[in-house]
Amino acid sequence: MIEQELETLNHFSTLVIDFFVNYSFQVIGAIIILIIGLIIARWVGNLTLKICQRHNVDVTLSGFIGSTVRLLIITMVMVICLGKFGISVAPFIAAIGAVSLSIGLALQSVFSNYGAGFTIILTRPFVVGNTIRCNDVCGVVEEIRLAYTQLSTEDGEIITIPNKHIVGEVLINSFENSIVEASIGISYSADPDRAINIIRDQLQQFDCVIKEPAPQIGIACFGDSSVDIAYRYWVPTKQLFDIQFQVNAAIYSQFRQQQIEIPFPQREVIIKEAPAKQPEATLVQTPN
């Protein structure tokens, strides 16, 4: 029993010695190539990242390009190392291709987000700090990733939009500002020019209202009970509702002080009396 175990151990040690004798140079060469390849991959990846940053390429795109170059070099080094051991890489490549196809079909939606994110970073339809509106969602761009884009609202909410829902859709970019559109009605007996001047003066009192482009004020339409004065102005998106409420309150207060009537809806009702009914004729029968 002991002799059989010793024989097995001797056979195993012989195989190990033969392996190192026959493949020692290949193993050492593969290890050296792997170490040098990893060093070169890291150096080239960092160099690519610095070149992209020097040319003001987007941060996310720069990191993506640097990581892709590093991964490609490591893949080539691994293929060379496997070739040192006499291992054919063709079956591995075929297997990787089949697995990649299966994963690609399963993660098609995820990959479409990455493709859309790459398009956004490359074409730059908007950047961080812009105000965008897409698919009934509006906010200030806080972060652009390959898979998604994050927006923030005045209420402090964070909106995450998958990039595939941005690319190919109607996109409105108003940069760092948003437009406020409002109107107020005055009576037909009031002077519209005076009302327009009051609104313009009140808008000029607010430093947060953007001066260029200048606010737009004028008669929008003629209603049943009032002349509607519309006004449009730009404000920083982060202060949209706050400034709008303050402007409306100031205009209303000034209208009351200047005795400009803001009419409420009126309807004129005319009641007509029905004509008096004529007495019905009665038929009187007389005996013959």
PDB file of C-alpha atoms in Angstrom:
ATOM      1  CA  MET A   1       0.000   0.000   0.000  1.00  0.00           C
ATOM      2  CA  ILE A   2       2.764   2.384   0.958  1.00  0.00           C
ATOM      3  CA  GLU A   3       4.790   1.347  -2.068  1.00  0.00           C
ATOM      4  CA  GLN A   4       1.828   2.134  -4.346  1.00  0.00           C
ATOM      5  CA  GLU A   5       1.441   5.614  -2.833  1.00  0.00           C
ATOM      6  CA  LEU A   6       5.167   6.250  -3.176  1.00  0.00           C
ATOM      7  CA  GLU A   7       4.993   5.158  -6.795  1.00  0.00           C
ATOM      8  CA  THR A   8       2.064   7.533  -7.455  1.00  0.00           C
ATOM      9  CA  LEU A   9       3.900  10.411  -5.773  1.00  0.00           C
ATOM     10  CA  ASN A  10       7.033   9.647  -7.764  1.00  0.00           C
ATOM     11  CA  HIS A  11       5.033   9.605 -10.984  1.00  0.00           C
ATOM     12  CA  PHE A  12       3.424  12.954 -10.145  1.00  0.00           C
ATOM     13  CA  SER A  13       6.770  14.561  -9.295  1.00  0.00           C
ATOM     14  CA  THR A  14       8.147  13.266 -12.566  1.00  0.00           C
ATOM     15  CA  LEU A  15       5.305  14.887 -14.484  1.00  0.00           C
ATOM     16  CA  VAL A  16       5.891  18.193 -12.685  1.00  0.00           C
ATOM     17  CA  ILE A  17       9.615  18.086 -13.409  1.00  0.00           C
ATOM     18  CA  ASP A  18       8.992  17.228 -17.056  1.00  0.00           C
ATOM     19  CA  PHE A  19       6.496  20.073 -17.334  1.00  0.00           C
ATOM     20  CA  PHE A  20       8.909  22.651 -15.970  1.00  0.00           C
ATOM     21  CA  VAL A  21      11.763  21.247 -18.036  1.00  0.00           C
ATOM     22  CA  ASN A  22       9.726  21.390 -21.252  1.00  0.00           C
ATOM     23  CA  TYR A  23       7.641  24.527 -20.602  1.00  0.00           C
ATOM     24  CA  SER A  24       9.704  26.548 -18.148  1.00  0.00           C
ATOM     25  CA  PHE A  25      10.770  29.058 -20.784  1.00  0.00           C
ATOM     26  CA  GLN A  26       7.194  29.346 -22.084  1.00  0.00           C
ATOM     27  CA  VAL A  27       5.829  29.927 -18.569  1.00  0.00           C
ATOM     28  CA  ILE A  28       8.503  32.476 -17.737  1.00  0.00           C
ATOM     29  CA  GLY A  29       8.014  34.171 -21.093  1.00  0.00           C
ATOM     30  CA  ALA A  30       4.228  34.260 -20.652  1.00  0.00           C
ATOM     31  CA  ILE A  31       4.551  35.787 -17.166  1.00  0.00           C
ATOM     32  CA  ILE A  32       7.012  38.413 -18.402  1.00  0.00           C
ATOM     33  CA  ILE A  33       4.772  39.246 -21.379  1.00  0.00           C
ATOM     34  CA  LEU A  34       1.738  39.488 -19.094  1.00  0.00           C
ATOM     35  CA  ILE A  35       3.467  41.845 -16.650  1.00  0.00           C
ATOM     36  CA  ILE A  36       4.872  44.036 -19.421  1.00  0.00           C
ATOM     37  CA  GLY A  37       1.492  44.024 -21.195  1.00  0.00           C
ATOM     38  CA  LEU A  38      -0.372  45.154 -18.069  1.00  0.00           C
ATOM     39  CA  ILE A  39       2.131  47.962 -17.535  1.00  0.00           C
ATOM     40  CA  ILE A  40       1.843  49.073 -21.173  1.00  0.00           C
ATOM     41  CA  ALA A  41      -1.970  48.849 -21.067  1.00  0.00           C
ATOM     42  CA  ARG A  42      -2.121  51.074 -17.976  1.00  0.00           C
ATOM     43  CA  TRP A  43       0.358  53.559 -19.439  1.00  0.00           C
ATOM     44  CA  VAL A  44      -1.412  53.781 -22.818  1.00  0.00           C
ATOM     45  CA  GLY A  45      -4.817  54.069 -21.128  1.00  0.00           C
ATOM     46  CA  ASN A  46      -3.642  56.953 -18.920  1.00  0.00           C
ATOM     47  CA  LEU A  47      -1.944  58.610 -21.901  1.00  0.00           C
ATOM     48  CA  THR A  48      -5.171  58.373 -23.935  1.00  0.00           C
ATOM     49  CA  LEU A  49      -7.134  59.883 -21.036  1.00  0.00           C
ATOM     50  CA  LYS A  50      -4.699  62.811 -20.742  1.00  0.00           C
ATOM     51  CA  ILE A  51      -4.835  63.468 -24.490  1.00  0.00           C
ATOM     52  CA  CYS A  52      -8.646  63.546 -24.385  1.00  0.00           C
ATOM     53  CA  GLN A  53      -8.631  65.915 -21.411  1.00  0.00           C
ATOM     54  CA  ARG A  54      -6.077  68.145 -23.137  1.00  0.00           C
ATOM     55  CA  HIS A  55      -8.445  68.479 -26.101  1.00  0.00           C
ATOM     56  CA  ASN A  56     -11.424  69.271 -23.801  1.00  0.00           C
ATOM     57  CA  VAL A  57     -13.213  66.009 -24.511  1.00  0.00           C
ATOM     58  CA  ASP A  58     -16.148  65.296 -22.172  1.00  0.00           C
ATOM     59  CA  VAL A  59     -15.091  63.652 -18.896  1.00  0.00           C
ATOM     60  CA  THR A  60     -17.356  60.628 -19.336  1.00  0.00           C
ATOM     61  CA  LEU A  61     -16.277  60.089 -22.926  1.00  0.00           C
ATOM     62  CA  SER A  62     -12.593  60.459 -21.973  1.00  0.00           C
ATOM     63  CA  GLY A  63     -12.896  57.765 -19.304  1.00  0.00           C
ATOM     64  CA  PHE A  64     -14.748  55.487 -21.697  1.00  0.00           C
ATOM     65  CA  ILE A  65     -12.099  55.818 -24.416  1.00  0.00           C
ATOM     66  CA  GLY A  66      -9.243  55.289 -21.952  1.00  0.00           C
ATOM     67  CA  SER A  67     -10.857  52.175 -20.466  1.00  0.00           C
ATOM     68  CA  THR A  68     -11.601  50.749 -23.923  1.00  0.00           C
ATOM     69  CA  VAL A  69      -7.987  51.177 -25.097  1.00  0.00           C
ATOM     70  CA  ARG A  70      -6.673  49.559 -21.896  1.00  0.00           C
ATOM     71  CA  LEU A  71      -9.050  46.592 -22.274  1.00  0.00           C
ATOM     72  CA  LEU A  72      -8.090  46.025 -25.908  1.00  0.00           C
ATOM     73  CA  ILE A  73      -4.383  45.908 -25.060  1.00  0.00           C
ATOM     74  CA  ILE A  74      -4.968  43.485 -22.168  1.00  0.00           C
ATOM     75  CA  THR A  75      -7.012  41.228 -24.471  1.00  0.00           C
ATOM     76  CA  MET A  76      -4.202  41.119 -27.046  1.00  0.00           C
ATOM     77  CA  VAL A  77      -1.657  40.334 -24.308  1.00  0.00           C
ATOM     78  CA  MET A  78      -3.803  37.439 -23.031  1.00  0.00           C
ATOM     79  CA  VAL A  79      -4.028  35.994 -26.548  1.00  0.00           C
ATOM     80  CA  ILE A  80      -0.214  36.121 -26.864  1.00  0.00           C
ATOM     81  CA  CYS A  81       0.241  34.459 -23.462  1.00  0.00           C
ATOM     82  CA  LEU A  82      -2.106  31.616 -24.353  1.00  0.00           C
ATOM     83  CA  GLY A  83      -0.218  31.122 -27.600  1.00  0.00           C
ATOM     84  CA  LYS A  84       3.002  30.608 -25.592  1.00  0.00           C
ATOM     85  CA  PHE A  85       1.465  27.457 -24.089  1.00  0.00           C
ATOM     86  CA  GLY A  86       0.414  26.171 -27.483  1.00  0.00           C
ATOM     87  CA  ILE A  87      -3.255  26.754 -26.712  1.00  0.00           C
ATOM     88  CA  SER A  88      -5.372  27.643 -29.729  1.00  0.00           C
ATOM     89  CA  VAL A  89      -7.471  30.724 -29.066  1.00  0.00           C
ATOM     90  CA  ALA A  90      -9.907  30.080 -31.937  1.00  0.00           C
ATOM     91  CA  PRO A  91     -12.329  27.978 -29.798  1.00  0.00           C
ATOM     92  CA  PHE A  92     -12.222  30.639 -27.051  1.00  0.00           C
ATOM     93  CA  ILE A  93     -13.001  33.370 -29.560  1.00  0.00           C
ATOM     94  CA  ALA A  94     -15.931  31.372 -30.948  1.00  0.00           C
ATOM     95  CA  ALA A  95     -17.236  30.695 -27.436  1.00  0.00           C
ATOM     96  CA  ILE A  96     -16.865  34.341 -26.459  1.00  0.00           C
ATOM     97  CA  GLY A  97     -18.726  35.346 -29.623  1.00  0.00           C
ATOM     98  CA  ALA A  98     -21.618  32.990 -28.857  1.00  0.00           C
ATOM     99  CA  VAL A  99     -21.828  34.148 -25.246  1.00  0.00           C
ATOM    100  CA  SER A 100     -21.625  37.790 -26.325  1.00  0.00           C
ATOM    101  CA  LEU A 101     -24.499  37.277 -28.764  1.00  0.00           C
ATOM    102  CA  SER A 102     -26.672  35.733 -26.063  1.00  0.00           C
ATOM    103  CA  ILE A 103     -25.834  38.465 -23.583  1.00  0.00           C
ATOM    104  CA  GLY A 104     -26.413  41.127 -26.232  1.00  0.00           C
ATOM    105  CA  LEU A 105     -29.910  39.818 -26.981  1.00  0.00           C
ATOM    106  CA  ALA A 106     -30.745  39.592 -23.274  1.00  0.00           C
ATOM    107  CA  LEU A 107     -29.383  43.038 -22.487  1.00  0.00           C
ATOM    108  CA  GLN A 108     -30.495  44.774 -25.664  1.00  0.00           C
ATOM    109  CA  SER A 109     -32.342  47.480 -23.738  1.00  0.00           C
ATOM    110  CA  VAL A 110     -29.341  48.139 -21.492  1.00  0.00           C
ATOM    111  CA  PHE A 111     -26.938  48.341 -24.425  1.00  0.00           C
ATOM    112  CA  SER A 112     -29.283  50.716 -26.249  1.00  0.00           C
ATOM    113  CA  ASN A 113     -28.975  53.086 -23.275  1.00  0.00           C
ATOM    114  CA  TYR A 114     -25.179  52.938 -23.530  1.00  0.00           C
ATOM    115  CA  GLY A 115     -25.305  53.547 -27.277  1.00  0.00           C
ATOM    116  CA  ALA A 116     -27.617  56.510 -26.768  1.00  0.00           C
ATOM    117  CA  GLY A 117     -25.367  57.834 -24.006  1.00  0.00           C
ATOM    118  CA  PHE A 118     -22.353  57.623 -26.306  1.00  0.00           C
ATOM    119  CA  THR A 119     -24.324  59.591 -28.921  1.00  0.00           C
ATOM    120  CA  ILE A 120     -25.253  62.269 -26.370  1.00  0.00           C
ATOM    121  CA  ILE A 121     -21.651  62.657 -25.204  1.00  0.00           C
ATOM    122  CA  LEU A 122     -20.360  62.744 -28.778  1.00  0.00           C
ATOM    123  CA  THR A 123     -22.916  65.169 -30.268  1.00  0.00           C
ATOM    124  CA  ARG A 124     -23.392  67.239 -27.066  1.00  0.00           C
ATOM    125  CA  PRO A 125     -27.018  68.419 -27.586  1.00  0.00           C
ATOM    126  CA  PHE A 126     -26.836  69.567 -23.966  1.00  0.00           C
ATOM    127  CA  VAL A 127     -24.272  69.807 -21.181  1.00  0.00           C
ATOM    128  CA  VAL A 128     -24.326  69.852 -17.398  1.00  0.00           C
ATOM    129  CA  GLY A 129     -26.173  72.963 -16.194  1.00  0.00           C
ATOM    130  CA  ASN A 130     -28.576  73.202 -19.150  1.00  0.00           C
ATOM    131  CA  THR A 131     -32.345  73.089 -18.736  1.00  0.00           C
ATOM    132  CA  ILE A 132     -33.894  70.437 -20.960  1.00  0.00           C
ATOM    133  CA  ARG A 133     -37.441  69.266 -21.565  1.00  0.00           C
ATOM    134  CA  CYS A 134     -38.052  65.814 -23.021  1.00  0.00           C
ATOM    135  CA  ASN A 135     -41.090  63.509 -22.853  1.00  0.00           C
ATOM    136  CA  ASP A 136     -42.964  65.874 -20.493  1.00  0.00           C
ATOM    137  CA  VAL A 137     -39.991  65.872 -18.092  1.00  0.00           C
ATOM    138  CA  CYS A 138     -38.127  69.106 -17.366  1.00  0.00           C
ATOM    139  CA  GLY A 139     -35.131  69.883 -15.167  1.00  0.00           C
ATOM    140  CA  VAL A 140     -31.539  71.052 -14.919  1.00  0.00           C
ATOM    141  CA  VAL A 141     -28.922  68.550 -16.119  1.00  0.00           C
ATOM    142  CA  GLU A 142     -26.806  67.464 -13.151  1.00  0.00           C
ATOM    143  CA  GLU A 143     -24.951  64.445 -14.551  1.00  0.00           C
ATOM    144  CA  ILE A 144     -24.551  62.677 -17.882  1.00  0.00           C
ATOM    145  CA  ARG A 145     -23.652  58.986 -17.768  1.00  0.00           C
ATOM    146  CA  LEU A 146     -23.418  56.421 -20.553  1.00  0.00           C
ATOM    147  CA  ALA A 147     -26.594  54.675 -19.320  1.00  0.00           C
ATOM    148  CA  TYR A 148     -28.677  57.555 -17.998  1.00  0.00           C
ATOM    149  CA  THR A 149     -28.948  61.318 -17.487  1.00  0.00           C
ATOM    150  CA  GLN A 150     -29.901  62.898 -14.165  1.00  0.00           C
ATOM    151  CA  LEU A 151     -31.958  66.084 -13.860  1.00  0.00           C
ATOM    152  CA  SER A 152     -32.813  68.143 -10.783  1.00  0.00           C
ATOM    153  CA  THR A 153     -35.885  70.303 -10.187  1.00  0.00           C
ATOM    154  CA  GLU A 154     -36.563  73.408  -8.128  1.00  0.00           C
ATOM    155  CA  ASP A 155     -38.131  71.164  -5.471  1.00  0.00           C
ATOM    156  CA  GLY A 156     -34.872  69.250  -5.048  1.00  0.00           C
ATOM    157  CA  GLU A 157     -36.134  66.167  -6.883  1.00  0.00           C
ATOM    158  CA  ILE A 158     -33.705  64.029  -8.894  1.00  0.00           C
ATOM    159  CA  ILE A 159     -35.071  62.686 -12.191  1.00  0.00           C
ATOM    160  CA  THR A 160     -33.204  59.807 -13.844  1.00  0.00           C
ATOM    161  CA  ILE A 161     -33.900  59.381 -17.566  1.00  0.00           C
ATOM    162  CA  PRO A 162     -32.561  56.358 -19.502  1.00  0.00           C
ATOM    163  CA  ASN A 163     -30.620  57.761 -22.434  1.00  0.00           C
ATOM    164  CA  LYS A 164     -32.609  55.771 -24.998  1.00  0.00           C
ATOM    165  CA  HIS A 165     -35.636  57.942 -24.097  1.00  0.00           C
ATOM    166  CA  ILE A 166     -33.675  61.098 -24.986  1.00  0.00           C
ATOM    167  CA  VAL A 167     -32.001  60.230 -28.288  1.00  0.00           C
ATOM    168  CA  GLY A 168     -34.488  60.335 -31.160  1.00  0.00           C
ATOM    169  CA  GLU A 169     -37.072  62.314 -29.183  1.00  0.00           C
ATOM    170  CA  VAL A 170     -38.028  65.991 -29.390  1.00  0.00           C
ATOM    171  CA  LEU A 171     -35.595  67.766 -27.052  1.00  0.00           C
ATOM    172  CA  ILE A 172     -35.962  71.370 -25.868  1.00  0.00           C
ATOM    173  CA  ASN A 173     -32.827  72.982 -24.448  1.00  0.00           C
ATOM    174  CA  SER A 174     -33.283  76.424 -22.863  1.00  0.00           C
ATOM    175  CA  PHE A 175     -29.776  76.362 -21.368  1.00  0.00           C
ATOM    176  CA  GLU A 176     -29.699  77.652 -17.763  1.00  0.00           C
ATOM    177  CA  ASN A 177     -33.017  79.615 -17.892  1.00  0.00           C
ATOM    178  CA  SER A 178     -36.722  78.893 -18.297  1.00  0.00           C
ATOM    179  CA  ILE A 179     -39.467  81.073 -19.737  1.00  0.00           C
ATOM    180  CA  VAL A 180     -42.520  82.183 -17.745  1.00  0.00           C
ATOM    181  CA  GLU A 181     -45.733  82.876 -19.672  1.00  0.00           C
ATOM    182  CA  ALA A 182     -48.627  84.567 -17.857  1.00  0.00           C
ATOM    183  CA  SER A 183     -51.538  86.917 -18.515  1.00  0.00           C
ATOM    184  CA  ILE A 184     -53.888  89.218 -16.635  1.00  0.00           C
ATOM    185  CA  GLY A 185     -57.210  90.687 -17.723  1.00  0.00           C
ATOM    186  CA  ILE A 186     -58.245  94.334 -17.445  1.00  0.00           C
ATOM    187  CA  SER A 187     -61.610  95.929 -18.103  1.00  0.00           C
ATOM    188  CA  TYR A 188     -62.420  97.455 -21.479  1.00  0.00           C
ATOM    189  CA  SER A 189     -62.635 100.866 -19.828  1.00  0.00           C
ATOM    190  CA  ALA A 190     -59.010 100.696 -18.589  1.00  0.00           C
ATOM    191  CA  ASP A 191     -55.997 102.013 -20.514  1.00  0.00           C
ATOM    192  CA  PRO A 192     -54.001  98.993 -21.857  1.00  0.00           C
ATOM    193  CA  ASP A 193     -50.831 101.074 -22.419  1.00  0.00           C
ATOM    194  CA  ARG A 194     -50.833 102.079 -18.769  1.00  0.00           C
ATOM    195  CA  ALA A 195     -51.277  98.472 -17.699  1.00  0.00           C
ATOM    196  CA  ILE A 196     -48.406  97.352 -19.941  1.00  0.00           C
ATOM    197  CA  ASN A 197     -46.098 100.023 -18.479  1.00  0.00           C
ATOM    198  CA  ILE A 198     -46.955  98.934 -14.934  1.00  0.00           C
ATOM    199  CA  ILE A 199     -46.124  95.299 -15.736  1.00  0.00           C
ATOM    200  CA  ARG A 200     -42.851  96.326 -17.388  1.00  0.00           C
ATOM    201  CA  ASP A 201     -41.869  98.454 -14.373  1.00  0.00           C
ATOM    202  CA  GLN A 202     -42.602  95.615 -11.970  1.00  0.00           C
ATOM    203  CA  LEU A 203     -40.516  93.140 -13.980  1.00  0.00           C
ATOM    204  CA  GLN A 204     -37.588  95.563 -13.921  1.00  0.00           C
ATOM    205  CA  GLN A 205     -37.728  95.594 -10.109  1.00  0.00           C
ATOM    206  CA  PHE A 206     -36.594  91.943  -9.966  1.00  0.00           C
ATOM    207  CA  ASP A 207     -32.870  91.351 -10.487  1.00  0.00           C
ATOM    208  CA  CYS A 208     -33.504  87.653 -11.165  1.00  0.00           C
ATOM    209  CA  VAL A 209     -35.551  88.424 -14.280  1.00  0.00           C
ATOM    210  CA  ILE A 210     -33.225  88.099 -17.271  1.00  0.00           C
ATOM    211  CA  LYS A 211     -32.700  91.415 -19.039  1.00  0.00           C
ATOM    212  CA  GLU A 212     -31.544  89.872 -22.337  1.00  0.00           C
ATOM    213  CA  PRO A 213     -33.688  88.699 -23.988  1.00  0.00           C
ATOM    214  CA  ALA A 214     -35.981  91.418 -22.669  1.00  0.00           C
ATOM    215  CA  PRO A 215     -39.473  90.608 -21.334  1.00  0.00           C
ATOM    216  CA  GLN A 216     -42.304  90.671 -23.874  1.00  0.00           C
ATOM    217  CA  ILE A 217     -45.587  92.385 -22.928  1.00  0.00           C
ATOM    218  CA  GLY A 218     -48.665  93.106 -25.033  1.00  0.00           C
ATOM    219  CA  ILE A 219     -52.343  92.540 -25.676  1.00  0.00           C
ATOM    220  CA  ALA A 220     -52.919  88.827 -26.179  1.00  0.00           C
ATOM    221  CA  CYS A 221     -56.635  88.674 -26.924  1.00  0.00           C
ATOM    222  CA  PHE A 222     -60.002  90.286 -26.354  1.00  0.00           C
ATOM    223  CA  GLY A 223     -62.126  88.218 -24.013  1.00  0.00           C
ATOM    224  CA  ASP A 224     -65.820  88.371 -23.246  1.00  0.00           C
ATOM    225  CA  SER A 225     -65.277  90.462 -20.127  1.00  0.00           C
ATOM    226  CA  SER A 226     -61.681  91.689 -20.328  1.00  0.00           C
ATOM    227  CA  VAL A 227     -58.714  92.666 -22.440  1.00  0.00           C
ATOM    228  CA  ASP A 228     -56.032  90.068 -21.709  1.00  0.00           C
ATOM    229  CA  ILE A 229     -52.487  91.430 -21.257  1.00  0.00           C
ATOM    230  CA  ALA A 230     -49.830  88.708 -21.702  1.00  0.00           C
ATOM    231  CA  TYR A 231     -46.248  88.928 -20.478  1.00  0.00           C
ATOM    232  CA  ARG A 232     -43.297  86.590 -21.031  1.00  0.00           C
ATOM    233  CA  TYR A 233     -39.908  86.707 -19.302  1.00  0.00           C
ATOM    234  CA  TRP A 234     -36.904  84.490 -18.590  1.00  0.00           C
ATOM    235  CA  VAL A 235     -35.727  83.446 -15.119  1.00  0.00           C
ATOM    236  CA  PRO A 236     -33.143  80.953 -13.786  1.00  0.00           C
ATOM    237  CA  THR A 237     -34.697  77.497 -13.780  1.00  0.00           C
ATOM    238  CA  LYS A 238     -33.815  76.884 -10.140  1.00  0.00           C
ATOM    239  CA  GLN A 239     -35.974  79.911  -9.135  1.00  0.00           C
ATOM    240  CA  LEU A 240     -38.787  79.527 -11.646  1.00  0.00           C
ATOM    241  CA  PHE A 241     -41.833  79.217  -9.397  1.00  0.00           C
ATOM    242  CA  ASP A 242     -40.511  81.431  -6.618  1.00  0.00           C
ATOM    243  CA  ILE A 243     -39.960  84.402  -8.950  1.00  0.00           C
ATOM    244  CA  GLN A 244     -43.209  83.787 -10.840  1.00  0.00           C
ATOM    245  CA  PHE A 245     -45.244  83.956  -7.627  1.00  0.00           C
ATOM    246  CA  GLN A 246     -43.485  87.142  -6.502  1.00  0.00           C
ATOM    247  CA  VAL A 247     -43.979  88.848  -9.885  1.00  0.00           C
ATOM    248  CA  ASN A 248     -47.696  87.982  -9.996  1.00  0.00           C
ATOM    249  CA  ALA A 249     -48.214  89.307  -6.471  1.00  0.00           C
ATOM    250  CA  ALA A 250     -46.381  92.562  -7.273  1.00  0.00           C
ATOM    251  CA  ILE A 251     -48.389  93.146 -10.469  1.00  0.00           C
ATOM    252  CA  TYR A 252     -51.700  92.465  -8.737  1.00  0.00           C
ATOM    253  CA  SER A 253     -50.822  94.797  -5.861  1.00  0.00           C
ATOM    254  CA  GLN A 254     -49.778  97.587  -8.235  1.00  0.00           C
ATOM    255  CA  PHE A 255     -52.960  97.230 -10.295  1.00  0.00           C
ATOM    256  CA  ARG A 256     -55.037  97.700  -7.167  1.00  0.00           C
ATOM    257  CA  GLN A 257     -53.025 100.755  -6.138  1.00  0.00           C
ATOM    258  CA  GLN A 258     -53.364 102.301  -9.601  1.00  0.00           C
ATOM    259  CA  GLN A 259     -57.100 101.429  -9.632  1.00  0.00           C
ATOM    260  CA  ILE A 260     -56.887  99.343 -12.768  1.00  0.00           C
ATOM    261  CA  GLU A 261     -59.946  97.127 -12.726  1.00  0.00           C
ATOM    262  CA  ILE A 262     -59.475  93.387 -13.067  1.00  0.00           C
ATOM    263  CA  PRO A 263     -62.985  92.262 -14.053  1.00  0.00           C
ATOM    264  CA  PHE A 264     -64.564  88.980 -13.179  1.00  0.00           C
ATOM    265  CA  PRO A 265     -66.562  87.021 -15.792  1.00  0.00           C
ATOM    266  CA  GLN A 266     -69.960  88.600 -16.418  1.00  0.00           C
ATOM    267  CA  ARG A 267     -73.025  87.350 -18.241  1.00  0.00           C
ATOM    268  CA  GLU A 268     -76.026  89.402 -19.310  1.00  0.00           C
ATOM    269  CA  VAL A 269     -79.251  87.516 -18.897  1.00  0.00           C
ATOM    270  CA  ILE A 270     -82.425  88.826 -20.593  1.00  0.00           C
ATOM    271  CA  ILE A 271     -85.729  87.406 -19.428  1.00  0.00           C
ATOM    272  CA  LYS A 272     -88.544  87.651 -21.910  1.00  0.00           C
ATOM    273  CA  GLU A 273     -92.143  87.263 -20.834  1.00  0.00           C
ATOM    274  CA  ALA A 274     -94.254  84.806 -22.736  1.00  0.00           C
ATOM    275  CA  PRO A 275     -97.213  86.399 -24.604  1.00  0.00           C
ATOM    276  CA  ALA A 276    -100.587  86.171 -22.887  1.00  0.00           C
ATOM    277  CA  LYS A 277    -102.681  83.268 -24.062  1.00  0.00           C
ATOM    278  CA  GLN A 278    -105.831  84.075 -26.051  1.00  0.00           C
ATOM    279  CA  PRO A 279    -109.082  82.673 -24.585  1.00  0.00           C
ATOM    280  CA  GLU A 280    -110.117  79.537 -26.363  1.00  0.00           C
ATOM    281  CA  ALA A 281    -113.338  79.743 -28.389  1.00  0.00           C
ATOM    282  CA  THR A 282    -116.156  77.562 -27.146  1.00  0.00           C
ATOM    283  CA  LEU A 283    -118.688  75.959 -29.405  1.00  0.00           C
ATOM    284  CA  VAL A 284    -122.275  76.461 -28.212  1.00  0.00           C
ATOM    285  CA  GLN A 285    -124.801  74.120 -29.666  1.00  0.00           C
ATOM    286  CA  THR A 286    -128.422  75.459 -29.940  1.00  0.00           C
ATOM    287  CA  PRO A 287    -131.417  73.204 -30.237  1.00  0.00           C
ATOM    288  CA  ASN A 288    -133.062  73.094 -33.613  1.00  0.00           C
TER     289      ASN A 288
END
